[in-house]
PDB file of C-alpha atoms in Angstrom:
ATOM      1  CA  UNK A 938      38.115 -29.931  16.787  1.00 75.00           C
ATOM      2  CA  UNK A 939      37.770 -26.347  16.933  1.00 84.00           C
ATOM      3  CA  UNK A 940      40.873 -24.117  15.575  1.00 90.00           C
ATOM      4  CA  UNK A 941      41.095 -20.556  16.507  1.00 94.00           C
ATOM      5  CA  UNK A 942      43.293 -18.035  14.966  1.00 95.00           C
ATOM      6  CA  UNK A 943      44.106 -14.876  16.409  1.00 96.00           C
ATOM      7  CA  UNK A 944      45.507 -11.896  14.529  1.00 96.00           C
ATOM      8  CA  UNK A 945      47.834  -9.754  14.735  1.00 97.00           C
ATOM      9  CA  UNK A 946      50.197 -11.413  17.342  1.00 95.00           C
ATOM     10  CA  UNK A 947      51.633  -8.227  18.326  1.00 97.00           C
ATOM     11  CA  UNK A 948      49.984  -4.848  18.183  1.00 98.00           C
ATOM     12  CA  UNK A 949      51.318  -1.170  19.097  1.00 98.00           C
ATOM     13  CA  UNK A 950      48.948   1.893  19.203  1.00 98.00           C
ATOM     14  CA  UNK A 951      49.307   5.480  20.500  1.00 98.00           C
ATOM     15  CA  UNK A 952      47.524   6.337  23.538  1.00 98.00           C
ATOM     16  CA  UNK A 953      43.856   7.364  22.860  1.00 97.00           C
ATOM     17  CA  UNK A 954      43.696   5.310  19.175  1.00 98.00           C
ATOM     18  CA  UNK A 955      41.508   2.401  18.887  1.00 98.00           C
ATOM     19  CA  UNK A 956      43.101  -1.174  18.815  1.00 98.00           C
ATOM     20  CA  UNK A 957      41.019  -4.084  16.812  1.00 98.00           C
ATOM     21  CA  UNK A 958      41.930  -7.626  17.145  1.00 98.00           C
ATOM     22  CA  UNK A 959      40.668 -10.499  15.005  1.00 98.00           C
ATOM     23  CA  UNK A 960      39.690 -14.226  15.710  1.00 98.00           C
ATOM     24  CA  UNK A 961      38.295 -16.819  13.388  1.00 97.00           C
ATOM     25  CA  UNK A 962      36.972 -20.141  14.379  1.00 96.00           C
ATOM     26  CA  UNK A 963      36.181 -23.173  12.459  1.00 95.00           C
ATOM     27  CA  UNK A 964      33.692 -25.260  14.007  1.00 93.00           C
ATOM     28  CA  UNK A 965      30.290 -23.533  13.400  1.00 92.00           C
ATOM     29  CA  UNK A 966      28.770 -25.250  16.309  1.00 91.00           C
ATOM     30  CA  UNK A 967      30.739 -22.841  18.821  1.00 92.00           C
ATOM     31  CA  UNK A 968      28.027 -20.699  20.525  1.00 90.00           C
ATOM     32  CA  UNK A 969      30.278 -18.584  23.142  1.00 91.00           C
ATOM     33  CA  UNK A 970      33.071 -16.301  22.434  1.00 94.00           C
ATOM     34  CA  UNK A 971      34.903 -14.741  25.625  1.00 94.00           C
ATOM     35  CA  UNK A 972      37.992 -12.581  25.482  1.00 97.00           C
ATOM     36  CA  UNK A 973      40.586 -12.509  28.204  1.00 96.00           C
ATOM     37  CA  UNK A 974      43.366  -9.990  29.302  1.00 97.00           C
ATOM     38  CA  UNK A 975      46.597 -11.422  30.728  1.00 95.00           C
ATOM     39  CA  UNK A 976      49.092  -8.688  32.421  1.00 94.00           C
ATOM     40  CA  UNK A 977      52.407 -10.107  32.712  1.00 89.00           C
ATOM     41  CA  UNK A 978      52.965 -12.416  35.372  1.00 86.00           C
ATOM     42  CA  UNK A 979      49.234 -12.612  35.901  1.00 90.00           C
ATOM     43  CA  UNK A 980      46.235 -14.676  35.429  1.00 92.00           C
ATOM     44  CA  UNK A 981      43.891 -14.415  32.366  1.00 93.00           C
ATOM     45  CA  UNK A 982      40.778 -12.380  33.523  1.00 94.00           C
ATOM     46  CA  UNK A 983      37.583 -12.162  31.459  1.00 94.00           C
ATOM     47  CA  UNK A 984      36.940  -8.710  29.737  1.00 96.00           C
ATOM     48  CA  UNK A 985      34.274  -9.178  27.442  1.00 95.00           C
ATOM     49  CA  UNK A 986      32.085 -12.180  26.036  1.00 93.00           C
ATOM     50  CA  UNK A 987      29.493 -12.717  23.603  1.00 92.00           C
ATOM     51  CA  UNK A 988      26.996 -15.619  22.845  1.00 89.00           C
ATOM     52  CA  UNK A 989      26.046 -16.847  19.217  1.00 87.00           C
ATOM     53  CA  UNK A 990      22.487 -14.884  19.291  1.00 85.00           C
ATOM     54  CA  UNK A 991      24.071 -11.905  19.515  1.00 84.00           C
ATOM     55  CA  UNK A 992      25.875  -9.710  17.103  1.00 91.00           C
ATOM     56  CA  UNK A 993      27.658  -7.106  18.980  1.00 95.00           C
ATOM     57  CA  UNK A 994      28.163  -6.412  22.825  1.00 94.00           C
ATOM     58  CA  UNK A 995      29.618  -3.214  24.219  1.00 96.00           C
ATOM     59  CA  UNK A 996      31.145  -2.642  27.741  1.00 94.00           C
ATOM     60  CA  UNK A 997      32.433   1.040  28.061  1.00 96.00           C
ATOM     61  CA  UNK A 998      35.323   1.324  25.725  1.00 97.00           C
ATOM     62  CA  UNK A 999      35.285  -2.458  24.772  1.00 98.00           C
ATOM     63  CA  UNK A1000      33.092  -3.882  22.124  1.00 97.00           C
ATOM     64  CA  UNK A1001      33.037  -7.425  20.733  1.00 97.00           C
ATOM     65  CA  UNK A1002      31.446  -7.987  17.387  1.00 97.00           C
ATOM     66  CA  UNK A1003      30.516 -11.479  16.039  1.00 96.00           C
ATOM     67  CA  UNK A1004      29.704 -12.709  12.465  1.00 95.00           C
ATOM     68  CA  UNK A1005      28.443 -16.190  12.568  1.00 93.00           C
ATOM     69  CA  UNK A1006      28.460 -16.549   8.894  1.00 93.00           C
ATOM     70  CA  UNK A1007      32.208 -15.728   8.321  1.00 95.00           C
ATOM     71  CA  UNK A1008      32.744 -17.469  11.416  1.00 96.00           C
ATOM     72  CA  UNK A1009      35.012 -14.310  12.997  1.00 95.00           C
ATOM     73  CA  UNK A1010      34.506 -12.256  15.862  1.00 97.00           C
ATOM     74  CA  UNK A1011      36.641  -9.142  16.973  1.00 98.00           C
ATOM     75  CA  UNK A1012      37.648  -7.291  19.982  1.00 98.00           C
ATOM     76  CA  UNK A1013      37.535  -3.206  19.460  1.00 98.00           C
ATOM     77  CA  UNK A1014      38.938  -1.032  22.418  1.00 98.00           C
ATOM     78  CA  UNK A1015      38.545   2.744  21.973  1.00 97.00           C
ATOM     79  CA  UNK A1016      40.560   5.332  23.227  1.00 98.00           C
ATOM     80  CA  UNK A1017      43.189   3.067  24.403  1.00 98.00           C
ATOM     81  CA  UNK A1018      45.225   3.924  27.845  1.00 97.00           C
ATOM     82  CA  UNK A1019      48.620   2.783  28.730  1.00 96.00           C
ATOM     83  CA  UNK A1020      46.895   0.338  31.507  1.00 96.00           C
ATOM     84  CA  UNK A1021      45.328  -1.443  28.155  1.00 98.00           C
ATOM     85  CA  UNK A1022      48.771  -2.771  27.519  1.00 98.00           C
ATOM     86  CA  UNK A1023      48.619  -6.574  28.089  1.00 97.00           C
ATOM     87  CA  UNK A1024      48.292  -9.540  25.871  1.00 96.00           C
ATOM     88  CA  UNK A1025      44.600 -10.555  24.839  1.00 97.00           C
ATOM     89  CA  UNK A1026      43.490 -14.083  23.978  1.00 96.00           C
ATOM     90  CA  UNK A1027      39.890 -14.843  22.205  1.00 96.00           C
ATOM     91  CA  UNK A1028      38.378 -18.356  22.914  1.00 94.00           C
ATOM     92  CA  UNK A1029      35.791 -20.321  21.197  1.00 93.00           C
ATOM     93  CA  UNK A1030      33.386 -22.887  22.985  1.00 89.00           C
ATOM     94  CA  UNK A1031      30.549 -25.312  22.585  1.00 83.00           C
ATOM     95  CA  UNK A1032      28.209 -25.224  25.465  1.00 74.00           C
ATOM     96  CA  UNK A1033      29.273 -28.265  27.489  1.00 69.00           C
ATOM     97  CA  UNK A1034      32.428 -28.604  25.937  1.00 76.00           C
ATOM     98  CA  UNK A1035      36.130 -27.343  26.555  1.00 81.00           C
ATOM     99  CA  UNK A1036      37.502 -24.041  25.421  1.00 87.00           C
ATOM    100  CA  UNK A1037      39.698 -23.340  22.600  1.00 90.00           C
ATOM    101  CA  UNK A1038      41.999 -20.323  22.822  1.00 93.00           C
ATOM    102  CA  UNK A1039      43.789 -18.193  20.111  1.00 94.00           C
ATOM    103  CA  UNK A1040      47.514 -17.726  20.333  1.00 92.00           C
ATOM    104  CA  UNK A1041      47.199 -14.122  21.781  1.00 95.00           C
ATOM    105  CA  UNK A1042      47.892 -10.564  21.055  1.00 97.00           C
ATOM    106  CA  UNK A1043      50.257  -8.491  22.787  1.00 96.00           C
ATOM    107  CA  UNK A1044      49.075  -4.899  22.705  1.00 98.00           C
ATOM    108  CA  UNK A1045      51.155  -1.999  23.705  1.00 98.00           C
ATOM    109  CA  UNK A1046      49.819   1.528  24.228  1.00 98.00           C
ATOM    110  CA  UNK A1047      52.366   4.204  23.669  1.00 96.00           C
ATOM    111  CA  UNK A1048      51.976   7.067  25.784  1.00 94.00           C
TER     112      UNK A1048
ATOM    113  CA  UNK B1257      36.980 -19.616  48.670  1.00 50.00           C
ATOM    114  CA  UNK B1258      36.842 -16.407  46.610  1.00 76.00           C
ATOM    115  CA  UNK B1259      38.668 -17.567  43.636  1.00 91.00           C
ATOM    116  CA  UNK B1260      40.342 -20.512  41.889  1.00 95.00           C
ATOM    117  CA  UNK B1261      43.404 -21.604  44.045  1.00 96.00           C
ATOM    118  CA  UNK B1262      46.600 -23.021  42.848  1.00 97.00           C
ATOM    119  CA  UNK B1263      49.648 -24.706  44.656  1.00 97.00           C
ATOM    120  CA  UNK B1264      52.396 -24.770  44.748  1.00 97.00           C
ATOM    121  CA  UNK B1265      52.907 -21.282  43.108  1.00 96.00           C
ATOM    122  CA  UNK B1266      56.285 -22.008  42.051  1.00 97.00           C
ATOM    123  CA  UNK B1267      57.985 -25.181  41.680  1.00 97.00           C
ATOM    124  CA  UNK B1268      61.579 -25.875  40.647  1.00 98.00           C
ATOM    125  CA  UNK B1269      62.363 -29.602  40.258  1.00 97.00           C
ATOM    126  CA  UNK B1270      65.058 -31.922  38.508  1.00 97.00           C
ATOM    127  CA  UNK B1271      64.737 -33.633  35.371  1.00 97.00           C
ATOM    128  CA  UNK B1272      63.341 -36.944  35.930  1.00 98.00           C
ATOM    129  CA  UNK B1273      61.254 -36.367  39.002  1.00 98.00           C
ATOM    130  CA  UNK B1274      57.710 -36.286  39.443  1.00 98.00           C
ATOM    131  CA  UNK B1275      55.379 -33.246  40.347  1.00 98.00           C
ATOM    132  CA  UNK B1276      52.008 -32.663  41.374  1.00 98.00           C
ATOM    133  CA  UNK B1277      50.105 -29.466  40.877  1.00 98.00           C
ATOM    134  CA  UNK B1278      46.906 -28.919  42.815  1.00 97.00           C
ATOM    135  CA  UNK B1279      43.681 -26.808  42.086  1.00 97.00           C
ATOM    136  CA  UNK B1280      41.112 -25.949  44.271  1.00 96.00           C
ATOM    137  CA  UNK B1281      38.093 -24.627  42.040  1.00 95.00           C
ATOM    138  CA  UNK B1282      35.658 -21.905  42.998  1.00 93.00           C
ATOM    139  CA  UNK B1283      32.801 -23.181  45.412  1.00 90.00           C
ATOM    140  CA  UNK B1284      29.987 -24.943  43.571  1.00 87.00           C
ATOM    141  CA  UNK B1285      31.910 -24.849  40.317  1.00 89.00           C
ATOM    142  CA  UNK B1286      31.546 -28.501  38.532  1.00 88.00           C
ATOM    143  CA  UNK B1287      33.711 -27.684  35.617  1.00 90.00           C
ATOM    144  CA  UNK B1288      37.511 -27.574  35.864  1.00 93.00           C
ATOM    145  CA  UNK B1289      40.027 -27.260  33.375  1.00 94.00           C
ATOM    146  CA  UNK B1290      43.813 -27.518  32.977  1.00 97.00           C
ATOM    147  CA  UNK B1291      45.794 -25.418  30.577  1.00 96.00           C
ATOM    148  CA  UNK B1292      49.480 -25.185  29.720  1.00 96.00           C
ATOM    149  CA  UNK B1293      51.133 -21.863  29.080  1.00 94.00           C
ATOM    150  CA  UNK B1294      54.859 -21.958  27.685  1.00 93.00           C
ATOM    151  CA  UNK B1295      56.734 -18.515  28.256  1.00 88.00           C
ATOM    152  CA  UNK B1296      54.952 -16.036  25.740  1.00 84.00           C
ATOM    153  CA  UNK B1297      52.778 -18.468  24.367  1.00 87.00           C
ATOM    154  CA  UNK B1298      49.197 -19.085  24.221  1.00 88.00           C
ATOM    155  CA  UNK B1299      47.058 -21.471  26.297  1.00 92.00           C
ATOM    156  CA  UNK B1300      47.289 -25.153  25.605  1.00 92.00           C
ATOM    157  CA  UNK B1301      44.467 -27.230  26.743  1.00 92.00           C
ATOM    158  CA  UNK B1302      45.205 -30.315  28.727  1.00 96.00           C
ATOM    159  CA  UNK B1303      42.247 -31.785  30.075  1.00 95.00           C
ATOM    160  CA  UNK B1304      38.461 -31.009  31.402  1.00 91.00           C
ATOM    161  CA  UNK B1305      36.241 -32.208  34.099  1.00 92.00           C
ATOM    162  CA  UNK B1306      32.556 -31.731  34.277  1.00 88.00           C
ATOM    163  CA  UNK B1307      30.860 -33.315  37.356  1.00 84.00           C
ATOM    164  CA  UNK B1308      31.094 -36.712  37.276  1.00 83.00           C
ATOM    165  CA  UNK B1309      31.308 -37.436  33.637  1.00 86.00           C
ATOM    166  CA  UNK B1310      34.252 -39.083  32.020  1.00 88.00           C
ATOM    167  CA  UNK B1311      36.958 -36.275  31.789  1.00 91.00           C
ATOM    168  CA  UNK B1312      38.001 -35.004  28.175  1.00 91.00           C
ATOM    169  CA  UNK B1313      41.861 -36.222  28.165  1.00 93.00           C
ATOM    170  CA  UNK B1314      42.229 -35.287  24.761  1.00 91.00           C
ATOM    171  CA  UNK B1315      45.216 -32.588  25.273  1.00 92.00           C
ATOM    172  CA  UNK B1316      47.259 -34.539  27.550  1.00 96.00           C
ATOM    173  CA  UNK B1317      50.541 -34.244  25.603  1.00 95.00           C
ATOM    174  CA  UNK B1318      51.911 -37.789  26.717  1.00 95.00           C
ATOM    175  CA  UNK B1319      51.283 -40.422  29.063  1.00 96.00           C
ATOM    176  CA  UNK B1320      53.697 -38.718  31.519  1.00 98.00           C
ATOM    177  CA  UNK B1321      50.730 -36.578  32.117  1.00 98.00           C
ATOM    178  CA  UNK B1322      47.478 -37.378  34.092  1.00 97.00           C
ATOM    179  CA  UNK B1323      44.859 -35.726  36.347  1.00 97.00           C
ATOM    180  CA  UNK B1324      42.338 -36.602  39.097  1.00 95.00           C
ATOM    181  CA  UNK B1325      39.787 -34.666  40.567  1.00 94.00           C
ATOM    182  CA  UNK B1326      38.036 -35.489  43.785  1.00 83.00           C
ATOM    183  CA  UNK B1327      34.027 -35.543  43.049  1.00 79.00           C
ATOM    184  CA  UNK B1328      33.518 -31.674  42.386  1.00 79.00           C
ATOM    185  CA  UNK B1329      36.405 -30.378  44.045  1.00 88.00           C
ATOM    186  CA  UNK B1330      39.942 -30.616  44.187  1.00 95.00           C
ATOM    187  CA  UNK B1331      41.807 -31.626  41.174  1.00 97.00           C
ATOM    188  CA  UNK B1332      45.569 -32.694  41.056  1.00 97.00           C
ATOM    189  CA  UNK B1333      47.802 -32.703  37.619  1.00 98.00           C
ATOM    190  CA  UNK B1334      50.556 -35.120  37.986  1.00 98.00           C
ATOM    191  CA  UNK B1335      53.570 -35.106  35.705  1.00 98.00           C
ATOM    192  CA  UNK B1336      55.949 -37.899  35.793  1.00 98.00           C
ATOM    193  CA  UNK B1337      59.580 -37.937  34.719  1.00 98.00           C
ATOM    194  CA  UNK B1338      59.654 -34.508  34.035  1.00 98.00           C
ATOM    195  CA  UNK B1339      61.369 -33.052  30.986  1.00 97.00           C
ATOM    196  CA  UNK B1340      62.741 -29.657  30.450  1.00 96.00           C
ATOM    197  CA  UNK B1341      59.901 -29.013  27.949  1.00 96.00           C
ATOM    198  CA  UNK B1342      57.310 -29.353  30.671  1.00 97.00           C
ATOM    199  CA  UNK B1343      58.669 -26.126  32.127  1.00 97.00           C
ATOM    200  CA  UNK B1344      55.723 -23.761  31.784  1.00 97.00           C
ATOM    201  CA  UNK B1345      52.878 -22.336  33.664  1.00 96.00           C
ATOM    202  CA  UNK B1346      50.233 -24.685  34.452  1.00 98.00           C
ATOM    203  CA  UNK B1347      46.635 -22.935  34.793  1.00 97.00           C
ATOM    204  CA  UNK B1348      43.426 -24.300  36.484  1.00 97.00           C
ATOM    205  CA  UNK B1349      40.133 -22.525  35.646  1.00 95.00           C
ATOM    206  CA  UNK B1350      36.795 -23.699  36.913  1.00 93.00           C
ATOM    207  CA  UNK B1351      33.019 -22.718  35.786  1.00 89.00           C
ATOM    208  CA  UNK B1352      29.659 -23.349  36.777  1.00 84.00           C
ATOM    209  CA  UNK B1353      27.968 -25.918  35.300  1.00 68.00           C
ATOM    210  CA  UNK B1354      29.807 -25.747  31.435  1.00 60.00           C
ATOM    211  CA  UNK B1355      26.615 -27.392  30.123  1.00 63.00           C
ATOM    212  CA  UNK B1356      24.747 -24.133  30.416  1.00 63.00           C
ATOM    213  CA  UNK B1357      27.437 -22.100  28.929  1.00 63.00           C
ATOM    214  CA  UNK B1358      28.967 -20.425  31.819  1.00 74.00           C
ATOM    215  CA  UNK B1359      32.473 -18.204  31.960  1.00 84.00           C
ATOM    216  CA  UNK B1360      35.644 -19.836  33.226  1.00 88.00           C
ATOM    217  CA  UNK B1361      37.750 -18.225  35.750  1.00 92.00           C
ATOM    218  CA  UNK B1362      41.455 -18.717  36.073  1.00 95.00           C
ATOM    219  CA  UNK B1363      43.564 -19.437  38.857  1.00 96.00           C
ATOM    220  CA  UNK B1364      46.933 -17.659  39.573  1.00 94.00           C
ATOM    221  CA  UNK B1365      48.733 -20.706  37.854  1.00 96.00           C
ATOM    222  CA  UNK B1366      51.454 -23.246  39.167  1.00 97.00           C
ATOM    223  CA  UNK B1367      54.965 -22.113  37.390  1.00 96.00           C
ATOM    224  CA  UNK B1368      57.059 -25.252  37.017  1.00 98.00           C
ATOM    225  CA  UNK B1369      60.935 -24.946  36.109  1.00 98.00           C
ATOM    226  CA  UNK B1370      62.598 -28.208  35.474  1.00 98.00           C
ATOM    227  CA  UNK B1371      66.213 -27.787  35.519  1.00 97.00           C
TER     228      UNK B1371
END
């Protein structure tokens, strides 16, 4: 089955700096890659996603890039704010099948 | 309802007892997933239902775990003879037909503590 690896496990940045989280996947058939943000004690919530026919997608301060050849995708958060502090999970899925999640990155934005 | 609903939100049970956790998916969502999240850990896949197809049970950790789904509606996750290592948050998620590649939405989870 699919194996998703996520790095780093923890990340601290100064407010206003950028944060980058990287994930790799093993199954070249995976074609959908969402990112979830989970605040302490809350449910994971989708923040951005990308499909395999697209190389990059941006939504305000958040962007995701996908390299199908290398089988990795990354989350980029610019101009970080304290409210960005949370655990971020990447996931990979093949249409019609279950989602495989990375192990999470705990992001702390220092005011 | 507006979102995925799970109950109970919190459950404390004695070791060896059975527990049932319930999930009401978003109306119209045919795909339903159960994940387990231990404290400070990632999301561990348990089971996945898509419509009337046979469920993918490949993530269930032991035969003490089982799940059922009534049509394309409510699902119940049952843990028999609970052990302390079963303590975790059990998250349910649903999506429109997964065969067309739709986003999954999570419930708030059921926090299970086995004492």
